[in-house]
mmCIF file of C-alpha atoms in Angstrom:
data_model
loop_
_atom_site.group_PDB
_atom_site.id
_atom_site.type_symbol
_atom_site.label_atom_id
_atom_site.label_comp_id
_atom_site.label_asym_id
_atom_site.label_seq_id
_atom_site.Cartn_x
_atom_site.Cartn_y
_atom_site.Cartn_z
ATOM 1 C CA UNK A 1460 38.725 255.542 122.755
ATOM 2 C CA UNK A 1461 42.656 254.331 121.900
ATOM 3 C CA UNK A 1462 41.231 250.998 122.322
ATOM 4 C CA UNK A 1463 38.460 251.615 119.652
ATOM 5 C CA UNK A 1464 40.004 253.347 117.493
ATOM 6 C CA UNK A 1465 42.411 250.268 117.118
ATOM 7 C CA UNK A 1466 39.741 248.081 116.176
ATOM 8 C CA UNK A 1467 38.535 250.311 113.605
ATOM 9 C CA UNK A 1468 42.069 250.498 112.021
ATOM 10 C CA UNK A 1469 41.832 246.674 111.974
ATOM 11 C CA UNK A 1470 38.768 246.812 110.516
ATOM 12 C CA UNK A 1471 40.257 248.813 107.493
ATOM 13 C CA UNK A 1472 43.174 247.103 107.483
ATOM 14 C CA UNK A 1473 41.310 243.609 106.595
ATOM 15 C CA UNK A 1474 39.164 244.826 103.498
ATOM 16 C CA UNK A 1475 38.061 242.757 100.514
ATOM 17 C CA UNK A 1476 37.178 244.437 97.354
ATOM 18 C CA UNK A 1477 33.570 243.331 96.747
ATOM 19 C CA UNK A 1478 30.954 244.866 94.362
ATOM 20 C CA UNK A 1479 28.320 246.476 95.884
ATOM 21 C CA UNK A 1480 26.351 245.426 92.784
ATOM 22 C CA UNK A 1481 26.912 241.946 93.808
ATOM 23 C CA UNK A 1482 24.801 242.036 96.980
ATOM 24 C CA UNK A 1483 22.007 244.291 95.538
ATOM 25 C CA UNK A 1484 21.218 242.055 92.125
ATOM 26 C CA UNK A 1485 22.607 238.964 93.329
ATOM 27 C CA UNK A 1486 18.643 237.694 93.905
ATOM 28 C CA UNK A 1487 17.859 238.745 90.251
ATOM 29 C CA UNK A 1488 20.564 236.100 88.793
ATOM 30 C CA UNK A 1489 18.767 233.355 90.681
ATOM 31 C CA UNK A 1490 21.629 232.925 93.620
ATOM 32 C CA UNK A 1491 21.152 232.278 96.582
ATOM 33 C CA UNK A 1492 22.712 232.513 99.764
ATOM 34 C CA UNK A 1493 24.765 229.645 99.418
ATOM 35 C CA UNK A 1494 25.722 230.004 96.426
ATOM 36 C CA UNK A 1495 26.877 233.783 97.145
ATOM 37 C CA UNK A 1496 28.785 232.443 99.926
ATOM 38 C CA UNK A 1497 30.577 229.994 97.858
ATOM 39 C CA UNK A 1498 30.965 232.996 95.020
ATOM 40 C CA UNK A 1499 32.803 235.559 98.059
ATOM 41 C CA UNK A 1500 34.978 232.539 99.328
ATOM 42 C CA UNK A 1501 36.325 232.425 95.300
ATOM 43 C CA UNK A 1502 36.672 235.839 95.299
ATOM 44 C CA UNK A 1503 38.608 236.207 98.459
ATOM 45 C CA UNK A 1504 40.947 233.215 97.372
ATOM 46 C CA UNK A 1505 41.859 234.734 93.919
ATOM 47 C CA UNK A 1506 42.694 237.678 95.221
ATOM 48 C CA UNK A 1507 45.501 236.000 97.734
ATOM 49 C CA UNK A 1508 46.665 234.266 95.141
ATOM 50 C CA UNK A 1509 44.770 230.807 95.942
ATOM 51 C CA UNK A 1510 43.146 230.832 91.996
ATOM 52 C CA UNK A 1511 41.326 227.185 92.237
ATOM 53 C CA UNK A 1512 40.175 226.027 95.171
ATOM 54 C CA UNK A 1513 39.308 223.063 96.528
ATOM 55 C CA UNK A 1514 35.465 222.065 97.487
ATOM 56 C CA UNK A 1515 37.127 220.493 100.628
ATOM 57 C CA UNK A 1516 38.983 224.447 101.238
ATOM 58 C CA UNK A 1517 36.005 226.078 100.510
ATOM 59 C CA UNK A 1518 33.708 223.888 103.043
ATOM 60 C CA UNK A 1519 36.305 224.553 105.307
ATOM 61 C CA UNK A 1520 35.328 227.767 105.844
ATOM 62 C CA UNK A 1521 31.381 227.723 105.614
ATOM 63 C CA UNK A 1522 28.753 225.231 107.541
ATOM 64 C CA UNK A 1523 28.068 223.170 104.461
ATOM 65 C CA UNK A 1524 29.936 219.849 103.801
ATOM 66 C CA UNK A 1525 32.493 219.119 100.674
ATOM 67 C CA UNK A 1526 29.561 217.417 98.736
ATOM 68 C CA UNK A 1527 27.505 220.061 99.275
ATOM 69 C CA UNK A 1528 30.326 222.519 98.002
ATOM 70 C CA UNK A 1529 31.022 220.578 95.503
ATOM 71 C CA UNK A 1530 27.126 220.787 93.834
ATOM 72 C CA UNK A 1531 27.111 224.038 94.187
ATOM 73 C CA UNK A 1532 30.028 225.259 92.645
ATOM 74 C CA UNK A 1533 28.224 222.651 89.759
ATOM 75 C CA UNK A 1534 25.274 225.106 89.967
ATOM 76 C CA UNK A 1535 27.569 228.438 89.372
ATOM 77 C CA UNK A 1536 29.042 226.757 86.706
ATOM 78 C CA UNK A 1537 25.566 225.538 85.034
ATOM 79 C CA UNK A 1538 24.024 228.678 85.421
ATOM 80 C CA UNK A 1539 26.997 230.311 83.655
ATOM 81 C CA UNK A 1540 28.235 232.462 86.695
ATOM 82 C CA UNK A 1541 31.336 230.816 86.878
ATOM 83 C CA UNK A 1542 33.704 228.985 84.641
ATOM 84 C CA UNK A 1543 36.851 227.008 84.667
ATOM 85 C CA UNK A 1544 39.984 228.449 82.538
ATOM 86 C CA UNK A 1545 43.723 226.982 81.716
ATOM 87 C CA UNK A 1546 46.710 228.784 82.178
ATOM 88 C CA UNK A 1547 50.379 228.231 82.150
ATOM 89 C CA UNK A 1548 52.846 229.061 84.690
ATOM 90 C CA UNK A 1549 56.141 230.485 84.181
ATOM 91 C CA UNK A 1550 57.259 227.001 83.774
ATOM 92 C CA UNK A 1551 54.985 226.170 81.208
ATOM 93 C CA UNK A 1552 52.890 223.874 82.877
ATOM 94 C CA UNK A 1553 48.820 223.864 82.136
ATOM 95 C CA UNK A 1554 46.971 224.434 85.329
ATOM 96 C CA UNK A 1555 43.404 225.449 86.274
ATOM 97 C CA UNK A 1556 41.490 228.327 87.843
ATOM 98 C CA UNK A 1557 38.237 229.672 88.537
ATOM 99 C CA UNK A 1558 36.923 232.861 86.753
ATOM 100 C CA UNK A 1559 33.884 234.973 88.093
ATOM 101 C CA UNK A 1560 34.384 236.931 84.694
ATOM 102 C CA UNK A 1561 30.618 235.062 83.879
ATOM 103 C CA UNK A 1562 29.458 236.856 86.745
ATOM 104 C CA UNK A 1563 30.776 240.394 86.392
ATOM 105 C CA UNK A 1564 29.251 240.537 82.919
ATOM 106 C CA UNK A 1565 25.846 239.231 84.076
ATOM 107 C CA UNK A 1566 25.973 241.977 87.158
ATOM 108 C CA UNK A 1567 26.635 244.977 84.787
ATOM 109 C CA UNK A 1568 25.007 244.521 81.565
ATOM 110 C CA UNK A 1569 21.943 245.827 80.273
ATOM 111 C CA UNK A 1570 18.630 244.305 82.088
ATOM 112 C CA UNK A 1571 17.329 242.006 79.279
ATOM 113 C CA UNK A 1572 13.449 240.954 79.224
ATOM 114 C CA UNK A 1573 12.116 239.477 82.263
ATOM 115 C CA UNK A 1574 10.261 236.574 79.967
ATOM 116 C CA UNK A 1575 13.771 236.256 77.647
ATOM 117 C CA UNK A 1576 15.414 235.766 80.704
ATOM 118 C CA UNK A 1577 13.243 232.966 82.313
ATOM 119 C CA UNK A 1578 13.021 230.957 79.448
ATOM 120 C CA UNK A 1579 16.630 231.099 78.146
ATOM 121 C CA UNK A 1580 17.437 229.777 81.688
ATOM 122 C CA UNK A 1581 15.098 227.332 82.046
ATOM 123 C CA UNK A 1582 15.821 225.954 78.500
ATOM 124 C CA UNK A 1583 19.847 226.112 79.395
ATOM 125 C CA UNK A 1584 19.214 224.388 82.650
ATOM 126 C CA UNK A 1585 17.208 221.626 80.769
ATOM 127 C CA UNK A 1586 19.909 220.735 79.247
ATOM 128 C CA UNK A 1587 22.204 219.900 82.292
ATOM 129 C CA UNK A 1588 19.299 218.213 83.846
ATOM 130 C CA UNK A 1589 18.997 215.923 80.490
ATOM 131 C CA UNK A 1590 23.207 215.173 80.690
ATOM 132 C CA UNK A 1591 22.914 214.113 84.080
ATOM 133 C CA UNK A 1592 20.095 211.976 83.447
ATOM 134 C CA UNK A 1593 20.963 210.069 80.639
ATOM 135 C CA UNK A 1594 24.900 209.573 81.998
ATOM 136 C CA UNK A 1595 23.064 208.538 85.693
ATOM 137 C CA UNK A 1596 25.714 210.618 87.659
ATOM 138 C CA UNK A 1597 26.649 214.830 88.029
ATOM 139 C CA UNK A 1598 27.929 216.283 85.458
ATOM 140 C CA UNK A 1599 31.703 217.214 86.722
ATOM 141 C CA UNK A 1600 32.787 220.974 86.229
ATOM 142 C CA UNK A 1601 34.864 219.356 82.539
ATOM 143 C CA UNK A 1602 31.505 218.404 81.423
ATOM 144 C CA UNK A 1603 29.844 221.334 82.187
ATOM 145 C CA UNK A 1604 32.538 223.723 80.861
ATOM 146 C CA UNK A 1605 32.010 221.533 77.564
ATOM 147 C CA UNK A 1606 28.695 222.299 77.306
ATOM 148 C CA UNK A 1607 28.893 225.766 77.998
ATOM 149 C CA UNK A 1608 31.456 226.057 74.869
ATOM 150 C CA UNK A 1609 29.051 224.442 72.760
ATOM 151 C CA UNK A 1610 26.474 226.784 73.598
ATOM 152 C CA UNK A 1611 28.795 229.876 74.132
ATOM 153 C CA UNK A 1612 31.588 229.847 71.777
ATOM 154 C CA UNK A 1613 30.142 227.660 69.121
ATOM 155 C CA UNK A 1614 27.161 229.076 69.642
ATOM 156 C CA UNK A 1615 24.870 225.580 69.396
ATOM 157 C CA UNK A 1616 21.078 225.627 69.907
ATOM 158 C CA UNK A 1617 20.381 223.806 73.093
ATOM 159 C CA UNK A 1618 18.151 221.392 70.725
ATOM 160 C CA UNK A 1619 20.476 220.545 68.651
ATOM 161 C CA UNK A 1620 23.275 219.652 71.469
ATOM 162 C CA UNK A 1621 19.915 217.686 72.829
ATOM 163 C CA UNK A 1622 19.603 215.783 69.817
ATOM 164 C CA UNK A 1623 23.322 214.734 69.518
ATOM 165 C CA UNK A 1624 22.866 213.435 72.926
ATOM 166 C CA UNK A 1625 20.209 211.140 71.873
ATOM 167 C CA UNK A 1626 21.872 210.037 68.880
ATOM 168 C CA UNK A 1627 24.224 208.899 71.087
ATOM 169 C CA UNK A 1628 22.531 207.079 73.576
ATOM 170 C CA UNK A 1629 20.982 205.419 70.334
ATOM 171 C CA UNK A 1630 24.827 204.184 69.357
ATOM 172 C CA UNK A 1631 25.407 203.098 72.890
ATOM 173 C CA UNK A 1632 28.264 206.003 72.742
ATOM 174 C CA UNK A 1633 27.579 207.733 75.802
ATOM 175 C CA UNK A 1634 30.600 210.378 75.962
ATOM 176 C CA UNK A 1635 31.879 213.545 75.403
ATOM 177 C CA UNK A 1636 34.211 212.613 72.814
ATOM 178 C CA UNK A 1637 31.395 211.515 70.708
ATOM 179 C CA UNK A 1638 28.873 213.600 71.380
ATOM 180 C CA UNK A 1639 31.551 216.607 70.525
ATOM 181 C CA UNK A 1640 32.392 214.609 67.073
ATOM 182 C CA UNK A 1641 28.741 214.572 66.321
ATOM 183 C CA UNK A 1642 28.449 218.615 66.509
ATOM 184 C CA UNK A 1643 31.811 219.001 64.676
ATOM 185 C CA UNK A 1644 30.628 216.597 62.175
ATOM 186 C CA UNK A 1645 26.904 218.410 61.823
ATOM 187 C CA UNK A 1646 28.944 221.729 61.531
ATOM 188 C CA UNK A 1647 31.248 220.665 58.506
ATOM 189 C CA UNK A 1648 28.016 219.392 57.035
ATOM 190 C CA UNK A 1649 26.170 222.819 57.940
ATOM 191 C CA UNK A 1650 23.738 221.271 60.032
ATOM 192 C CA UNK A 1651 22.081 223.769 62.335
ATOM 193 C CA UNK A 1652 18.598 222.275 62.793
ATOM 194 C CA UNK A 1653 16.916 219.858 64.412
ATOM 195 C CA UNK A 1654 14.766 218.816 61.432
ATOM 196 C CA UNK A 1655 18.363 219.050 59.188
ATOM 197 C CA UNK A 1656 19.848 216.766 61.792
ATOM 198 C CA UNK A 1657 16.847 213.921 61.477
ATOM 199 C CA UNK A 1658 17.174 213.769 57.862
ATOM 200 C CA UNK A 1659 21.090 213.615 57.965
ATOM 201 C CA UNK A 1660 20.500 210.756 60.626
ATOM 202 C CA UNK A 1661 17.894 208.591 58.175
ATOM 203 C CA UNK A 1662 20.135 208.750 55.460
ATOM 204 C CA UNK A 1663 22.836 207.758 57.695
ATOM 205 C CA UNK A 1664 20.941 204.579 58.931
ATOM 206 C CA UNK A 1665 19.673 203.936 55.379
ATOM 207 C CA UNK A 1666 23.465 203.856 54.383
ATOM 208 C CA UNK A 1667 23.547 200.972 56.924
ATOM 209 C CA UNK A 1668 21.043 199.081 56.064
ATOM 210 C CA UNK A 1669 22.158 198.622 53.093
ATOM 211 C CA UNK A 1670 21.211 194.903 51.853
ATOM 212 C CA UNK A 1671 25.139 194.802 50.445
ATOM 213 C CA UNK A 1672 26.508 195.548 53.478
ATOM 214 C CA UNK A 1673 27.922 192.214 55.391
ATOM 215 C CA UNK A 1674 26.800 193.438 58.424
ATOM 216 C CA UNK A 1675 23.268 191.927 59.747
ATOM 217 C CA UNK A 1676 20.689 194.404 59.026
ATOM 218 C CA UNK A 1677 19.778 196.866 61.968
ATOM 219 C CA UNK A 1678 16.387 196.937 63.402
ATOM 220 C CA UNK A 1679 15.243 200.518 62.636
ATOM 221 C CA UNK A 1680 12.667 200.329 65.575
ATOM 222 C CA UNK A 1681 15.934 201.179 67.883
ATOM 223 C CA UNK A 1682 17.275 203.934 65.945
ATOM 224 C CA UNK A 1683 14.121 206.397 64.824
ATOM 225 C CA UNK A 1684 11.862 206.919 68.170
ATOM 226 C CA UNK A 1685 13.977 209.862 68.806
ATOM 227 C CA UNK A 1686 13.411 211.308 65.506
ATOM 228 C CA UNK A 1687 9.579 211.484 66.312
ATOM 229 C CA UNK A 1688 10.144 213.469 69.109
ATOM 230 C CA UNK A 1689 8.689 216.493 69.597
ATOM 231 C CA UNK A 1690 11.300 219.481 71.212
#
């Protein structure tokens, strides 16, 4: 009994704080088991201090490898369950850490529309898909946190982020940097459609081809197939 009873005190003595929440809705967010793993692992380092851990820490501890880690925590951060935040230290240096903040929200708000739901992911996931295609790699977390800004705090439609993608691809711009001047640029101009952005984009490249302009005339073939597109 003495002996028991000192297991149980160990037992209570090595608790993690952990939602219940978390393990009964965790299905209805689309995570699996994996991925919850990966989430507890997070958890457990933040709260001893340990704020952004490495895929390589994190594998450590589970029976995937650091690649595999390191697509998943991708996955959290695509499917906007967890994000990446800056912070300064006492000595006023910028570092990095992981937020489940994302999560907690998702977990405790109302329960939206099951059809809402399924196509506001599968459009948002679209988009990463389309990123990673057109750059021919993953999207590293950076890229994806950039994204989610544009479509969180900015507030961008996914088609319109889409269509600044294309455009450039069309320059032969393929970057952040420019695809981020592109939406600022659309914003100043109060841009907010699709169809507003094609008709900004024409007049752009009929600006170019202007016959007074010393550079040779573009071929318009190059520029317009992705304004014919259909979203």
């Amino acid at each position: 009994m003495t002996i028991m009873n000192e297991l149980y005190q160990l037992v209570l003595s090595d608790q993690m704080m952990i939602p219940k929440t978390l393990f009964l809705k965790y299905k209805y967010l689309s995570i699996d088991e994996e991925e919850l793993a990966v989430i507890l692992h997070i958890h457990r380092f933040s709260q001893e201090g340990v704020h952004f851990p490495t895929p390589y820490k994190l594998a450590e501890l589970m029976s995937i490898d650091e690649q595999k880690c390191s697509q998943i925590l991708r996955q959290l951060i695509q499917k906007d369950l967890l994000t990446i935040i800056e912070f300064h230290t006492e000595n006023d240096i910028v570092n990095e850490r992981y937020s489940l903040e994302p999560l907690w929200k998702k977990l405790y708000q109302k329960q939206q529309e099951p059809k809402e739901t399924i196509d506001t992911s599968d459009q948002l996931m679209n988009i990463f898909v389309l990123f990673e295609q057109e750059f021919g790699r993953p999207l590293s977390p950076f890229e994806i946190e950039t994204i989610n800004i544009w479509l969180d705090d900015e507030v961008l439609e996914p088609s319109l982020i889409k269509a600044a993608l294309r455009e450039a691809v069309l320059m032969n711009k393929l970057n952040f940097r420019y695809i981020d001047r592109i939406l600022s640029e659309w914003s100043r101009k109060g841009i907010c459609t699709v169809d507003q952005a094609r008709e900004h984009s024409k007049q752009f490249r009929q600006a170019q081809q202007n016959p007074q302009s010393i550079r040779p005339k573009a071929d318009p073939s190059i520029y317009y197939n992705w304004l014919e597109e259909e979203d």
